[in-house]
mmCIF file with all atom_site columns, C-alpha atoms in Angstrom:
data_model
loop_
_atom_site.group_PDB
_atom_site.id
_atom_site.type_symbol
_atom_site.label_atom_id
_atom_site.label_alt_id
_atom_site.label_comp_id
_atom_site.label_asym_id
_atom_site.label_entity_id
_atom_site.label_seq_id
_atom_site.pdbx_PDB_ins_code
_atom_site.Cartn_x
_atom_site.Cartn_y
_atom_site.Cartn_z
_atom_site.occupancy
_atom_site.B_iso_or_equiv
_atom_site.pdbx_formal_charge
_atom_site.auth_seq_id
_atom_site.auth_comp_id
_atom_site.auth_asym_id
_atom_site.auth_atom_id
_atom_site.pdbx_PDB_model_num
ATOM 1   C CA . MET A 1 1   ? 0.000   0.000  0.000  1.00 0.00 ? 1059 MET A CA 1
ATOM 2   C CA . PRO A 1 2   ? 1.463   3.407  -0.911 1.00 0.00 ? 1060 PRO A CA 1
ATOM 3   C CA . ASN A 1 3   ? 2.401   5.856  1.822  1.00 0.00 ? 1061 ASN A CA 1
ATOM 4   C CA . ASP A 1 4   ? -0.559  8.240  1.975  1.00 0.00 ? 1062 ASP A CA 1
ATOM 5   C CA . ARG A 1 5   ? -0.165  11.476 3.925  1.00 0.00 ? 1063 ARG A CA 1
ATOM 6   C CA . GLY A 1 6   ? -3.870  11.646 4.758  1.00 0.00 ? 1064 GLY A CA 1
ATOM 7   C CA . SER A 1 7   ? -5.358  15.094 5.222  1.00 0.00 ? 1065 SER A CA 1
ATOM 8   C CA . ILE A 1 8   ? -1.916  16.729 5.408  1.00 0.00 ? 1066 ILE A CA 1
ATOM 9   C CA . LYS A 1 9   ? -1.620  16.787 1.618  1.00 0.00 ? 1067 LYS A CA 1
ATOM 10  C CA . TRP A 1 10  ? -4.818  18.894 1.386  1.00 0.00 ? 1068 TRP A CA 1
ATOM 11  C CA . THR A 1 11  ? -3.802  21.606 3.854  1.00 0.00 ? 1069 THR A CA 1
ATOM 12  C CA . SER A 1 12  ? -2.578  23.937 1.115  1.00 0.00 ? 1070 SER A CA 1
ATOM 13  C CA . LEU A 1 13  ? -6.112  23.911 -0.339 1.00 0.00 ? 1071 LEU A CA 1
ATOM 14  C CA . MET A 1 14  ? -7.909  24.409 2.990  1.00 0.00 ? 1072 MET A CA 1
ATOM 15  C CA . MET A 1 15  ? -9.046  27.548 4.689  1.00 0.00 ? 1073 MET A CA 1
ATOM 16  C CA . PRO A 1 16  ? -7.241  28.437 7.947  1.00 0.00 ? 1074 PRO A CA 1
ATOM 17  C CA . GLU A 1 17  ? -10.451 27.776 9.889  1.00 0.00 ? 1075 GLU A CA 1
ATOM 18  C CA . HIS A 1 18  ? -10.577 24.218 8.586  1.00 0.00 ? 1076 HIS A CA 1
ATOM 19  C CA . ILE A 1 19  ? -6.940  23.615 9.506  1.00 0.00 ? 1077 ILE A CA 1
ATOM 20  C CA . GLU A 1 20  ? -7.628  24.885 13.036 1.00 0.00 ? 1078 GLU A CA 1
ATOM 21  C CA . LEU A 1 21  ? -10.646 22.579 13.378 1.00 0.00 ? 1079 LEU A CA 1
ATOM 22  C CA . LEU A 1 22  ? -8.560  19.603 12.236 1.00 0.00 ? 1080 LEU A CA 1
ATOM 23  C CA . LYS A 1 23  ? -5.890  20.396 14.836 1.00 0.00 ? 1081 LYS A CA 1
ATOM 24  C CA . GLU A 1 24  ? -8.543  20.593 17.573 1.00 0.00 ? 1082 GLU A CA 1
ATOM 25  C CA . MET A 1 25  ? -9.965  17.273 16.397 1.00 0.00 ? 1083 MET A CA 1
ATOM 26  C CA . TRP A 1 26  ? -6.541  15.608 16.628 1.00 0.00 ? 1084 TRP A CA 1
ATOM 27  C CA . VAL A 1 27  ? -6.049  16.967 20.162 1.00 0.00 ? 1085 VAL A CA 1
ATOM 28  C CA . GLU A 1 28  ? -9.457  15.563 21.188 1.00 0.00 ? 1086 GLU A CA 1
ATOM 29  C CA . ASP A 1 29  ? -8.528  12.171 19.730 1.00 0.00 ? 1087 ASP A CA 1
ATOM 30  C CA . ASP A 1 30  ? -5.442  12.026 21.970 1.00 0.00 ? 1088 ASP A CA 1
ATOM 31  C CA . LYS A 1 31  ? -7.483  12.466 25.161 1.00 0.00 ? 1089 LYS A CA 1
ATOM 32  C CA . ASN A 1 32  ? -8.392  9.375  27.163 1.00 0.00 ? 1090 ASN A CA 1
ATOM 33  C CA . SER A 1 33  ? -11.750 8.917  28.790 1.00 0.00 ? 1091 SER A CA 1
ATOM 34  C CA . LYS A 1 34  ? -11.831 7.862  32.418 1.00 0.00 ? 1092 LYS A CA 1
ATOM 35  C CA . PRO A 1 35  ? -12.460 4.133  32.882 1.00 0.00 ? 1093 PRO A CA 1
ATOM 36  C CA . VAL A 1 36  ? -15.389 3.188  35.088 1.00 0.00 ? 1094 VAL A CA 1
ATOM 37  C CA . LEU A 1 37  ? -14.673 0.721  37.903 1.00 0.00 ? 1095 LEU A CA 1
ATOM 38  C CA . ASP A 1 38  ? -17.378 -1.635 39.100 1.00 0.00 ? 1096 ASP A CA 1
ATOM 39  C CA . GLU A 1 39  ? -18.229 -2.137 42.784 1.00 0.00 ? 1097 GLU A CA 1
ATOM 40  C CA . GLN A 1 40  ? -15.980 -5.169 43.229 1.00 0.00 ? 1098 GLN A CA 1
ATOM 41  C CA . GLN A 1 41  ? -12.976 -3.366 41.763 1.00 0.00 ? 1099 GLN A CA 1
ATOM 42  C CA . VAL A 1 42  ? -13.591 -0.358 44.019 1.00 0.00 ? 1100 VAL A CA 1
ATOM 43  C CA . GLU A 1 43  ? -13.897 -2.590 47.095 1.00 0.00 ? 1101 GLU A CA 1
ATOM 44  C CA . PHE A 1 44  ? -10.704 -4.490 46.185 1.00 0.00 ? 1102 PHE A CA 1
ATOM 45  C CA . LEU A 1 45  ? -8.897  -1.177 45.661 1.00 0.00 ? 1103 LEU A CA 1
ATOM 46  C CA . ASN A 1 46  ? -10.072 0.036  49.093 1.00 0.00 ? 1104 ASN A CA 1
ATOM 47  C CA . VAL A 1 47  ? -8.740  -3.129 50.748 1.00 0.00 ? 1105 VAL A CA 1
ATOM 48  C CA . GLN A 1 48  ? -5.399  -2.745 48.945 1.00 0.00 ? 1106 GLN A CA 1
ATOM 49  C CA . LEU A 1 49  ? -5.112  0.907  50.004 1.00 0.00 ? 1107 LEU A CA 1
ATOM 50  C CA . GLN A 1 50  ? -5.855  -0.002 53.628 1.00 0.00 ? 1108 GLN A CA 1
ATOM 51  C CA . GLU A 1 51  ? -3.197  -2.758 53.572 1.00 0.00 ? 1109 GLU A CA 1
ATOM 52  C CA . ALA A 1 52  ? -0.638  -0.452 51.950 1.00 0.00 ? 1110 ALA A CA 1
ATOM 53  C CA . PHE A 1 53  ? -1.324  2.208  54.595 1.00 0.00 ? 1111 PHE A CA 1
ATOM 54  C CA . GLU A 1 54  ? -1.056  -0.232 57.521 1.00 0.00 ? 1112 GLU A CA 1
ATOM 55  C CA . ASP A 1 55  ? 2.130   -1.901 56.224 1.00 0.00 ? 1113 ASP A CA 1
ATOM 56  C CA . GLN A 1 56  ? 3.678   1.337  54.888 1.00 0.00 ? 1114 GLN A CA 1
ATOM 57  C CA . ASP A 1 57  ? 4.617   -0.482 51.667 1.00 0.00 ? 1115 ASP A CA 1
ATOM 58  C CA . THR A 1 58  ? 5.885   1.335  48.598 1.00 0.00 ? 1116 THR A CA 1
ATOM 59  C CA . VAL A 1 59  ? 3.128   1.298  45.993 1.00 0.00 ? 1117 VAL A CA 1
ATOM 60  C CA . CYS A 1 60  ? 2.576   2.405  42.436 1.00 0.00 ? 1118 CYS A CA 1
ATOM 61  C CA . LEU A 1 61  ? -0.778  4.120  41.856 1.00 0.00 ? 1119 LEU A CA 1
ATOM 62  C CA . ARG A 1 62  ? -2.260  4.436  38.396 1.00 0.00 ? 1120 ARG A CA 1
ATOM 63  C CA . ILE A 1 63  ? -4.500  7.496  38.450 1.00 0.00 ? 1121 ILE A CA 1
ATOM 64  C CA . TYR A 1 64  ? -6.616  9.487  36.021 1.00 0.00 ? 1122 TYR A CA 1
ATOM 65  C CA . GLU A 1 65  ? -5.652  13.146 35.897 1.00 0.00 ? 1123 GLU A CA 1
ATOM 66  C CA . ASN A 1 66  ? -6.065  15.851 33.237 1.00 0.00 ? 1124 ASN A CA 1
ATOM 67  C CA . ASP A 1 67  ? -7.522  13.470 30.632 1.00 0.00 ? 1125 ASP A CA 1
ATOM 68  C CA . ALA A 1 68  ? -4.557  11.098 30.968 1.00 0.00 ? 1126 ALA A CA 1
ATOM 69  C CA . MET A 1 69  ? -3.566  8.062  32.995 1.00 0.00 ? 1127 MET A CA 1
ATOM 70  C CA . ILE A 1 70  ? -0.368  8.515  34.976 1.00 0.00 ? 1128 ILE A CA 1
ATOM 71  C CA . GLU A 1 71  ? 1.569   6.411  37.477 1.00 0.00 ? 1129 GLU A CA 1
ATOM 72  C CA . LEU A 1 72  ? 2.862   7.698  40.809 1.00 0.00 ? 1130 LEU A CA 1
ATOM 73  C CA . THR A 1 73  ? 5.126   5.815  43.201 1.00 0.00 ? 1131 THR A CA 1
ATOM 74  C CA . GLY A 1 74  ? 5.339   6.369  46.931 1.00 0.00 ? 1132 GLY A CA 1
ATOM 75  C CA . VAL A 1 75  ? 4.049   5.403  50.364 1.00 0.00 ? 1133 VAL A CA 1
ATOM 76  C CA . VAL A 1 76  ? 0.444   5.941  51.452 1.00 0.00 ? 1134 VAL A CA 1
ATOM 77  C CA . ALA A 1 77  ? 0.864   8.491  54.255 1.00 0.00 ? 1135 ALA A CA 1
ATOM 78  C CA . LYS A 1 78  ? -2.809  9.138  55.022 1.00 0.00 ? 1136 LYS A CA 1
ATOM 79  C CA . LEU A 1 79  ? -6.281  7.893  54.106 1.00 0.00 ? 1137 LEU A CA 1
ATOM 80  C CA . ASP A 1 80  ? -8.690  10.791 54.582 1.00 0.00 ? 1138 ASP A CA 1
ATOM 81  C CA . ASN A 1 81  ? -12.371 9.801  54.594 1.00 0.00 ? 1139 ASN A CA 1
ATOM 82  C CA . GLN A 1 82  ? -13.591 13.365 55.160 1.00 0.00 ? 1140 GLN A CA 1
ATOM 83  C CA . THR A 1 83  ? -12.082 14.638 51.899 1.00 0.00 ? 1141 THR A CA 1
ATOM 84  C CA . SER A 1 84  ? -12.230 11.225 50.157 1.00 0.00 ? 1142 SER A CA 1
ATOM 85  C CA . SER A 1 85  ? -8.562  11.357 49.305 1.00 0.00 ? 1143 SER A CA 1
ATOM 86  C CA . VAL A 1 86  ? -5.205  9.655  49.763 1.00 0.00 ? 1144 VAL A CA 1
ATOM 87  C CA . LEU A 1 87  ? -1.991  11.444 50.693 1.00 0.00 ? 1145 LEU A CA 1
ATOM 88  C CA . LEU A 1 88  ? 0.934   9.861  48.856 1.00 0.00 ? 1146 LEU A CA 1
ATOM 89  C CA . ASN A 1 89  ? 4.467   10.495 50.158 1.00 0.00 ? 1147 ASN A CA 1
ATOM 90  C CA . ARG A 1 90  ? 6.619   10.493 47.002 1.00 0.00 ? 1148 ARG A CA 1
ATOM 91  C CA . PHE A 1 91  ? 10.091  10.389 48.629 1.00 0.00 ? 1149 PHE A CA 1
ATOM 92  C CA . ASN A 1 92  ? 12.140  13.155 46.899 1.00 0.00 ? 1150 ASN A CA 1
ATOM 93  C CA . ARG A 1 93  ? 9.085   14.983 45.564 1.00 0.00 ? 1151 ARG A CA 1
ATOM 94  C CA . PRO A 1 94  ? 6.272   16.902 47.264 1.00 0.00 ? 1152 PRO A CA 1
ATOM 95  C CA . ASP A 1 95  ? 3.432   14.866 48.725 1.00 0.00 ? 1153 ASP A CA 1
ATOM 96  C CA . LYS A 1 96  ? 0.462   14.394 46.404 1.00 0.00 ? 1154 LYS A CA 1
ATOM 97  C CA . ARG A 1 97  ? -3.195  14.366 47.469 1.00 0.00 ? 1155 ARG A CA 1
ATOM 98  C CA . ILE A 1 98  ? -5.252  12.096 45.197 1.00 0.00 ? 1156 ILE A CA 1
ATOM 99  C CA . ALA A 1 99  ? -9.040  11.785 45.207 1.00 0.00 ? 1157 ALA A CA 1
ATOM 100 C CA . PHE A 1 100 ? -10.346 8.236  45.702 1.00 0.00 ? 1158 PHE A CA 1
ATOM 101 C CA . GLN A 1 101 ? -12.408 8.372  42.496 1.00 0.00 ? 1159 GLN A CA 1
ATOM 102 C CA . ASN A 1 102 ? -9.272  9.143  40.426 1.00 0.00 ? 1160 ASN A CA 1
ATOM 103 C CA . ILE A 1 103 ? -7.387  6.010  41.525 1.00 0.00 ? 1161 ILE A CA 1
ATOM 104 C CA . LEU A 1 104 ? -7.663  3.244  38.949 1.00 0.00 ? 1162 LEU A CA 1
ATOM 105 C CA . GLN A 1 105 ? -5.152  0.649  40.084 1.00 0.00 ? 1163 GLN A CA 1
ATOM 106 C CA . LEU A 1 106 ? -2.699  -0.048 42.890 1.00 0.00 ? 1164 LEU A CA 1
ATOM 107 C CA . VAL A 1 107 ? 0.404   -2.212 42.495 1.00 0.00 ? 1165 VAL A CA 1
ATOM 108 C CA . PHE A 1 108 ? 2.666   -3.262 45.378 1.00 0.00 ? 1166 PHE A CA 1
#
């Protein structure tokens, strides 16, 4: 199959407004939607967080933030039920407060 440049080859024939709309469309395509966890996954995640807090184990948290999934490593310093958040001590970096609903996965 020949190497086709897609819509790039037509940009010289497009109006600037169309080019801007295409760029916005490509940015939207790069965004990830937040996965939805079922009740069992949320309960299992809560148990894992409680164990990590009690044992002070180093954990890797996969979280959803700013339309992207990122991984943070550290020790669970505090579980705050009033604010529904976790305080993660990240060793050489500032502590990070993470909302419970943004945590997707925990790995020991």
